[in-house]
Short mmCIF file of C-alpha atoms in Angstrom, two decimals:
data_model
loop_
_atom_site.label_atom_id
_atom_site.label_comp_id
_atom_site.label_asym_id
_atom_site.label_seq_id
_atom_site.Cartn_x
_atom_site.Cartn_y
_atom_site.Cartn_z
CA UNK D 1 154.17 -70.43 169.54
CA UNK D 2 151.09 -70.84 169.43
CA UNK D 3 148.24 -72.66 171.09
CA UNK D 4 144.72 -74.21 170.11
CA UNK D 5 141.67 -76.12 171.39
CA UNK D 6 139.43 -78.60 169.34
CA UNK D 7 137.01 -76.29 167.86
CA UNK D 8 137.44 -76.64 163.83
CA UNK D 9 136.18 -80.24 163.01
CA UNK D 10 136.50 -79.84 159.22
CA UNK D 11 139.76 -77.92 159.02
CA UNK D 12 141.73 -79.96 161.88
CA UNK D 13 145.06 -81.62 160.66
CA UNK D 14 147.61 -81.15 163.74
CA UNK D 15 148.31 -79.73 166.43
CA UNK D 16 151.11 -79.15 168.86
CA UNK D 17 153.08 -76.36 171.22
CA UNK D 18 156.17 -74.96 169.07
CA UNK D 19 158.10 -72.16 169.16
CA UNK D 20 157.59 -69.37 167.38
CA UNK D 21 160.26 -66.33 166.87
CA UNK D 22 158.92 -62.82 166.46
CA UNK D 23 161.87 -60.32 165.47
CA UNK D 24 164.40 -61.03 168.59
CA UNK D 25 161.72 -62.69 170.88
CA UNK D 26 161.01 -66.12 171.15
CA UNK D 27 157.39 -67.73 172.75
CA UNK D 28 155.86 -70.91 173.27
CA UNK D 29 152.33 -71.54 171.91
CA UNK D 30 150.15 -73.66 170.38
CA UNK D 31 149.76 -74.22 166.74
CA UNK D 32 147.36 -76.08 164.51
CA UNK D 33 147.90 -76.77 160.77
CA UNK D 34 144.49 -76.18 158.76
CA UNK D 35 143.76 -76.54 155.20
CA UNK D 36 144.66 -73.20 154.52
CA UNK D 37 147.11 -72.06 156.85
CA UNK D 38 148.69 -72.15 160.68
CA UNK D 39 146.73 -71.06 163.44
CA UNK D 40 148.45 -69.90 166.82
CA UNK D 41 147.30 -69.69 170.23
CA UNK D 42 148.67 -68.74 173.52
CA UNK D 43 146.79 -71.66 175.43
CA UNK D 44 145.37 -74.61 174.36
CA UNK D 45 142.09 -73.30 175.96
CA UNK D 46 141.87 -70.02 173.93
CA UNK D 47 138.89 -69.45 172.00
CA UNK D 48 140.05 -66.97 169.52
CA UNK D 49 143.67 -67.17 167.84
CA UNK D 50 146.27 -64.76 167.94
CA UNK D 51 147.03 -64.50 164.61
CA UNK D 52 147.13 -66.84 161.12
CA UNK D 53 149.69 -67.38 158.91
CA UNK D 54 147.94 -68.07 155.07
CA UNK D 55 150.27 -70.95 153.28
CA UNK D 56 148.51 -70.07 150.11
CA UNK D 57 151.33 -69.11 147.74
CA UNK D 58 154.13 -69.28 150.50
CA UNK D 59 157.29 -70.80 150.62
CA UNK D 60 158.97 -73.10 153.31
CA UNK D 61 162.78 -73.09 154.45
CA UNK D 62 163.99 -75.95 156.65
CA UNK D 63 166.55 -75.88 158.03
CA UNK D 64 166.74 -71.92 158.42
CA UNK D 65 170.13 -70.50 158.78
CA UNK D 66 168.84 -67.21 159.68
CA UNK D 67 169.44 -67.80 163.57
CA UNK D 68 172.70 -69.40 163.13
CA UNK D 69 173.33 -72.57 164.47
CA UNK D 70 169.87 -73.09 165.66
CA UNK D 71 169.35 -76.45 163.42
CA UNK D 72 165.57 -76.79 164.69
CA UNK D 73 164.41 -73.56 162.94
CA UNK D 74 162.21 -73.65 159.84
CA UNK D 75 161.25 -70.27 158.06
CA UNK D 76 157.52 -69.74 156.57
CA UNK D 77 157.28 -66.82 153.82
CA UNK D 78 153.86 -65.95 152.92
CA UNK D 79 152.64 -64.61 149.96
CA UNK D 80 153.06 -61.14 150.76
CA UNK D 81 156.97 -62.12 151.67
CA UNK D 82 156.16 -61.64 155.21
CA UNK D 83 158.52 -64.11 157.16
CA UNK D 84 157.82 -66.44 160.20
CA UNK D 85 160.17 -68.77 161.93
CA UNK D 86 159.11 -71.87 164.46
CA UNK D 87 161.75 -73.76 166.32
CA UNK D 88 161.01 -77.25 167.24
CA UNK D 89 162.31 -79.29 170.35
CA UNK D 90 163.79 -82.25 168.16
CA UNK D 91 164.69 -82.86 164.90
CA UNK D 92 162.08 -85.83 164.08
CA UNK D 93 159.26 -82.89 164.92
CA UNK D 94 161.11 -80.44 162.65
CA UNK D 95 160.82 -82.83 160.09
CA UNK D 96 157.32 -84.02 160.79
CA UNK D 97 156.06 -80.74 160.55
CA UNK D 98 158.15 -79.74 157.31
CA UNK D 99 156.33 -82.69 155.95
CA UNK D 100 152.67 -81.75 156.35
CA UNK D 101 153.10 -78.13 155.66
CA UNK D 102 154.45 -78.86 152.51
CA UNK D 103 152.04 -80.94 151.75
CA UNK D 104 149.27 -78.11 152.57
CA UNK D 105 151.15 -76.01 150.09
CA UNK D 106 151.55 -78.36 147.19
CA UNK D 107 147.55 -79.05 148.04
CA UNK D 108 146.58 -75.28 147.86
CA UNK D 109 148.43 -74.90 144.59
CA UNK D 110 147.07 -77.80 142.50
CA UNK D 111 143.69 -76.54 144.35
CA UNK D 112 142.94 -79.52 146.42
CA UNK D 113 142.26 -79.98 150.23
CA UNK D 114 144.63 -81.18 152.54
CA UNK D 115 143.05 -83.68 154.46
CA UNK D 116 144.70 -85.24 157.17
CA UNK D 117 142.57 -87.86 159.89
CA UNK D 118 141.52 -85.94 162.47
CA UNK D 119 141.03 -87.46 166.15
CA UNK D 120 137.09 -86.38 166.27
CA UNK D 121 136.17 -88.40 162.84
CA UNK D 122 138.25 -91.15 163.91
CA UNK D 123 135.99 -92.06 166.97
CA UNK D 124 133.14 -90.22 165.55
CA UNK D 125 132.38 -87.20 167.76
CA UNK D 126 129.51 -85.17 166.73
CA UNK D 127 130.26 -81.67 165.66
CA UNK D 128 128.14 -80.47 168.40
CA UNK D 129 130.69 -81.22 170.83
CA UNK D 130 133.31 -79.02 172.21
CA UNK D 131 136.06 -80.15 173.85
CA UNK D 132 137.79 -77.16 174.59
CA UNK D 133 134.60 -76.35 176.91
CA UNK D 134 133.91 -79.81 178.21
CA UNK D 135 137.78 -79.34 179.42
CA UNK D 136 136.93 -76.16 181.26
CA UNK D 137 134.06 -77.79 183.22
CA UNK D 138 136.06 -80.28 184.23
CA UNK D 139 138.48 -77.98 185.71
CA UNK D 140 136.11 -76.18 187.52
CA UNK D 141 137.12 -75.98 191.20
CA UNK D 142 133.69 -76.71 192.76
CA UNK D 143 131.73 -79.24 190.29
CA UNK D 144 134.84 -80.43 188.02
CA UNK D 145 136.46 -83.27 188.28
CA UNK D 146 138.29 -83.82 191.98
CA UNK D 147 142.41 -83.91 191.78
CA UNK D 148 143.33 -86.44 194.79
CA UNK D 149 147.06 -87.71 195.75
CA UNK D 150 146.76 -91.62 194.83
CA UNK D 151 148.78 -94.63 195.66
CA UNK D 152 149.78 -96.96 193.52
CA UNK D 153 152.51 -99.96 193.29
CA UNK D 154 154.97 -97.75 195.75
CA UNK D 155 154.54 -94.36 194.50
CA UNK D 156 152.68 -91.41 194.78
CA UNK D 157 150.26 -89.77 192.13
CA UNK D 158 149.64 -85.68 193.12
CA UNK D 159 146.83 -83.90 191.61
CA UNK D 160 145.33 -86.79 189.21
CA UNK D 161 142.15 -88.91 188.83
CA UNK D 162 141.29 -92.57 187.53
CA UNK D 163 139.62 -93.27 184.41
CA UNK D 164 136.80 -94.17 186.15
CA UNK D 165 136.02 -90.76 187.64
CA UNK D 166 136.19 -88.92 184.24
CA UNK D 167 133.60 -91.38 182.89
CA UNK D 168 131.16 -91.16 185.72
CA UNK D 169 131.49 -87.48 185.86
CA UNK D 170 130.78 -87.39 182.45
CA UNK D 171 127.44 -89.05 182.85
CA UNK D 172 126.56 -87.44 185.90
CA UNK D 173 126.95 -84.00 183.86
CA UNK D 174 124.83 -85.33 181.47
CA UNK D 175 127.54 -84.83 178.61
CA UNK D 176 127.47 -88.97 178.02
CA UNK D 177 124.34 -90.89 178.30
CA UNK D 178 126.30 -94.33 178.70
CA UNK D 179 129.79 -95.41 179.96
CA UNK D 180 130.60 -96.13 175.64
CA UNK D 181 129.62 -92.43 175.15
CA UNK D 182 131.77 -91.11 178.00
CA UNK D 183 134.52 -93.16 177.04
CA UNK D 184 134.49 -92.03 173.60
CA UNK D 185 134.47 -88.44 175.10
CA UNK D 186 137.80 -89.55 177.13
CA UNK D 187 139.44 -90.45 174.43
CA UNK D 188 138.76 -87.15 172.50
CA UNK D 189 140.39 -85.24 175.42
CA UNK D 190 143.02 -87.75 175.82
CA UNK D 191 144.01 -87.72 171.88
CA UNK D 192 144.04 -83.75 171.80
CA UNK D 193 146.40 -83.47 174.63
CA UNK D 194 143.85 -82.36 177.43
CA UNK D 195 144.09 -85.08 179.88
CA UNK D 196 147.52 -86.91 180.23
CA UNK D 197 147.84 -90.84 181.37
CA UNK D 198 150.01 -90.82 184.40
CA UNK D 199 149.97 -94.45 185.30
CA UNK D 200 151.84 -96.97 183.38
CA UNK D 201 148.70 -98.83 182.34
CA UNK D 202 147.46 -95.68 181.08
CA UNK D 203 150.33 -94.70 179.53
CA UNK D 204 150.20 -98.12 177.37
CA UNK D 205 146.61 -98.10 176.70
CA UNK D 206 147.47 -94.31 175.00
CA UNK D 207 150.56 -95.87 173.13
CA UNK D 208 149.07 -98.81 172.00
CA UNK D 209 147.20 -97.84 168.97
CA UNK D 210 143.95 -99.11 170.13
CA UNK D 211 140.88 -96.39 168.94
CA UNK D 212 139.63 -96.30 172.67
CA UNK D 213 142.82 -94.89 173.97
CA UNK D 214 141.39 -94.21 177.59
CA UNK D 215 140.87 -96.50 180.01
CA UNK D 216 137.47 -97.01 181.94
CA UNK D 217 139.75 -98.35 185.41
CA UNK D 218 140.34 -97.32 188.84
CA UNK D 219 143.59 -98.41 188.48
CA UNK D 220 143.90 -96.10 185.09
CA UNK D 221 145.53 -92.74 186.61
CA UNK D 222 145.10 -89.38 184.39
CA UNK D 223 145.99 -85.77 184.97
CA UNK D 224 145.15 -82.39 183.69
CA UNK D 225 147.53 -81.28 181.06
CA UNK D 226 148.20 -77.73 182.60
CA UNK D 227 147.77 -79.31 186.41
CA UNK D 228 150.53 -79.37 189.15
CA UNK D 229 151.04 -83.14 188.52
CA UNK D 230 153.75 -84.85 190.09
CA UNK D 231 154.89 -88.54 190.52
CA UNK D 232 156.66 -89.66 193.96
CA UNK D 233 158.16 -93.18 194.56
CA UNK D 234 159.21 -95.04 197.59
CA UNK D 235 162.98 -96.29 197.61
CA UNK D 236 162.80 -100.06 198.41
CA UNK D 237 166.20 -99.61 200.08
CA UNK D 238 164.89 -96.83 202.34
CA UNK D 239 161.68 -96.24 203.84
CA UNK D 240 161.73 -92.67 202.48
CA UNK D 241 160.02 -90.95 199.64
CA UNK D 242 162.20 -89.56 196.80
CA UNK D 243 160.89 -87.06 194.64
CA UNK D 244 160.34 -88.85 191.09
CA UNK D 245 162.53 -86.26 189.74
CA UNK D 246 165.63 -87.80 191.62
CA UNK D 247 164.77 -91.22 190.49
CA UNK D 248 166.04 -91.12 186.49
CA UNK D 249 169.46 -93.06 186.13
CA UNK D 250 172.58 -90.16 185.70
CA UNK D 251 173.43 -89.57 182.08
CA UNK D 252 176.24 -87.04 182.19
CA UNK D 253 177.58 -84.53 184.89
CA UNK D 254 180.08 -81.86 185.50
CA UNK D 255 180.85 -78.31 185.55
CA UNK D 256 179.67 -75.87 183.36
CA UNK D 257 179.53 -71.68 183.86
CA UNK D 258 175.88 -70.74 184.12
CA UNK D 259 174.24 -66.97 183.79
CA UNK D 260 171.68 -66.25 186.59
CA UNK D 261 168.51 -64.94 185.92
CA UNK D 262 168.60 -61.79 188.19
CA UNK D 263 172.07 -60.21 187.99
CA UNK D 264 173.05 -61.74 184.77
CA UNK D 265 176.42 -63.13 186.25
CA UNK D 266 178.75 -65.91 185.59
CA UNK D 267 178.85 -68.54 188.30
CA UNK D 268 180.53 -72.21 188.18
CA UNK D 269 177.89 -74.71 188.89
CA UNK D 270 178.02 -78.74 188.87
CA UNK D 271 175.77 -80.11 186.70
CA UNK D 272 173.75 -83.70 187.37
CA UNK D 273 171.80 -84.88 183.91
CA UNK D 274 169.17 -87.34 184.81
CA UNK D 275 166.60 -89.08 181.99
CA UNK D 276 163.29 -90.28 182.70
CA UNK D 277 161.95 -88.56 184.00
CA UNK D 278 164.27 -85.64 182.26
CA UNK D 279 165.84 -83.51 184.90
CA UNK D 280 169.35 -81.50 185.06
CA UNK D 281 170.15 -80.45 188.62
CA UNK D 282 172.79 -78.00 189.59
CA UNK D 283 174.57 -77.45 192.43
CA UNK D 284 177.29 -75.10 193.99
CA UNK D 285 180.51 -77.41 193.92
CA UNK D 286 182.07 -75.71 197.02
CA UNK D 287 179.32 -77.03 198.98
CA UNK D 288 176.94 -79.98 200.30
CA UNK D 289 174.90 -82.09 197.98
CA UNK D 290 171.71 -80.39 198.05
CA UNK D 291 170.81 -78.63 194.54
CA UNK D 292 170.44 -75.29 193.99
CA UNK D 293 167.77 -75.55 191.34
CA UNK D 294 166.61 -78.14 188.47
CA UNK D 295 165.64 -77.69 184.81
CA UNK D 296 163.01 -79.88 183.52
CA UNK D 297 163.81 -80.89 180.04
CA UNK D 298 161.08 -82.24 178.44
CA UNK D 299 160.07 -80.62 175.28
CA UNK D 300 162.63 -78.38 175.53
CA UNK D 301 164.98 -76.93 173.16
CA UNK D 302 168.86 -76.99 173.65
CA UNK D 303 170.55 -75.65 170.78
CA UNK D 304 174.01 -73.88 170.49
CA UNK D 305 174.56 -69.94 170.73
CA UNK D 306 176.74 -67.30 169.83
CA UNK D 307 176.05 -64.67 172.23
CA UNK D 308 173.46 -63.99 174.97
CA UNK D 309 171.13 -61.30 175.92
CA UNK D 310 171.98 -59.02 178.15
CA UNK D 311 175.00 -60.22 179.21
CA UNK D 312 178.64 -58.11 178.69
CA UNK D 313 181.45 -59.00 176.15
CA UNK D 314 183.78 -59.75 178.99
CA UNK D 315 181.54 -62.64 180.20
CA UNK D 316 181.64 -64.55 177.66
CA UNK D 317 184.37 -66.86 175.74
CA UNK D 318 182.59 -68.73 173.47
CA UNK D 319 181.14 -72.64 174.12
CA UNK D 320 177.64 -71.21 174.74
CA UNK D 321 174.39 -73.15 174.43
CA UNK D 322 170.72 -72.41 175.65
CA UNK D 323 168.13 -74.35 177.36
CA UNK D 324 164.41 -73.08 176.58
CA UNK D 325 162.32 -75.17 178.68
CA UNK D 326 158.48 -75.83 177.64
CA UNK D 327 157.51 -73.19 180.28
CA UNK D 328 159.60 -70.61 178.34
CA UNK D 329 162.34 -70.06 180.86
CA UNK D 330 165.56 -69.45 179.21
CA UNK D 331 168.97 -70.45 180.45
CA UNK D 332 172.06 -69.84 179.20
CA UNK D 333 175.17 -71.96 179.85
CA UNK D 334 179.00 -72.06 178.67
CA UNK D 335 181.35 -74.70 178.51
CA UNK D 336 184.56 -75.32 178.88
CA UNK D 337 185.68 -76.39 175.03
CA UNK D 338 183.61 -76.61 171.75
CA UNK D 339 183.67 -80.39 172.06
CA UNK D 340 182.67 -80.54 175.45
CA UNK D 341 179.45 -78.39 174.33
CA UNK D 342 178.81 -80.61 171.91
CA UNK D 343 179.05 -83.52 174.16
CA UNK D 344 176.39 -81.65 176.78
CA UNK D 345 174.28 -80.31 174.10
CA UNK D 346 173.87 -84.25 172.25
CA UNK D 347 173.27 -85.59 175.95
CA UNK D 348 170.38 -83.01 176.66
CA UNK D 349 168.65 -83.47 173.15
CA UNK D 350 168.42 -87.03 173.44
CA UNK D 351 167.21 -86.98 177.31
CA UNK D 352 164.55 -83.85 176.67
CA UNK D 353 163.22 -86.21 173.70
CA UNK D 354 163.02 -89.36 175.04
CA UNK D 355 162.21 -88.50 179.27
CA UNK D 356 159.18 -87.61 181.16
#
């Protein structure tokens, strides 16, 4: 997987977190599709890529069957016959990448440049603006944008800030001369994924397709992409504060075998799958209602597997599947039947794609 900030405005085409395989390992990184290759970074704020895969003379295979039933994997074979494997989080994302990579390869074969609309050009950001450096300054503990706990519409937003705060910070630090310029910079940060919308209003604006996706308003809330943001809501029936992760509708529940992360042994756990936000909580079925843990599913990869690393053969009896979260945590689960495994995978994939 690869990670990158906006530093090459002239050859920026596409960027997103995606999984990349290296021999037997899988890593979650930031990938950038440029005019002539795929660059990958460990973190979005890194200034230098960990590597680059040239696309001139390369071939693309999708879906790739080298990893058994992992249908979201695609393979790029370079001109020097080196294989590189990527895994998308869902079918639409895989096809989106395949389409653009194929176009880039075709353009290179014909001696043309593959051009895709960039955020920088669409909002006319000067080439001297480095959004990665700006984001780093905004996150400075002493002199950056302060993360707060804000209440709005019977909800509490933790580690966030208002649109007005961002605009005024940009002006006060002389990063922008006026509010329109600051709004343009903030939109660039939002479009590049450095800032994320938190409130319903800011989300609606970000998804509206408007050129200025950022709102200079006190009721528009945002948060840093790699912050500890979470939202809580007050129940209308009870005067208690409910964790946001428990507010989603229950989509599916039942018992599965789960492999432990430390001892690698298998135990029966009751799982409850909820949507919006996308969480799966697991419980000890012999005890109370307090969950033992939770799995945040947004951006996760869920696939059927035929074996589990570090597991003894007598622990395994088929019907296995794996969840890889966006922070690279691996969960191995086992269903009672092949049909049950199929149902769980389908339900979890749907929630991981649509839930927040």
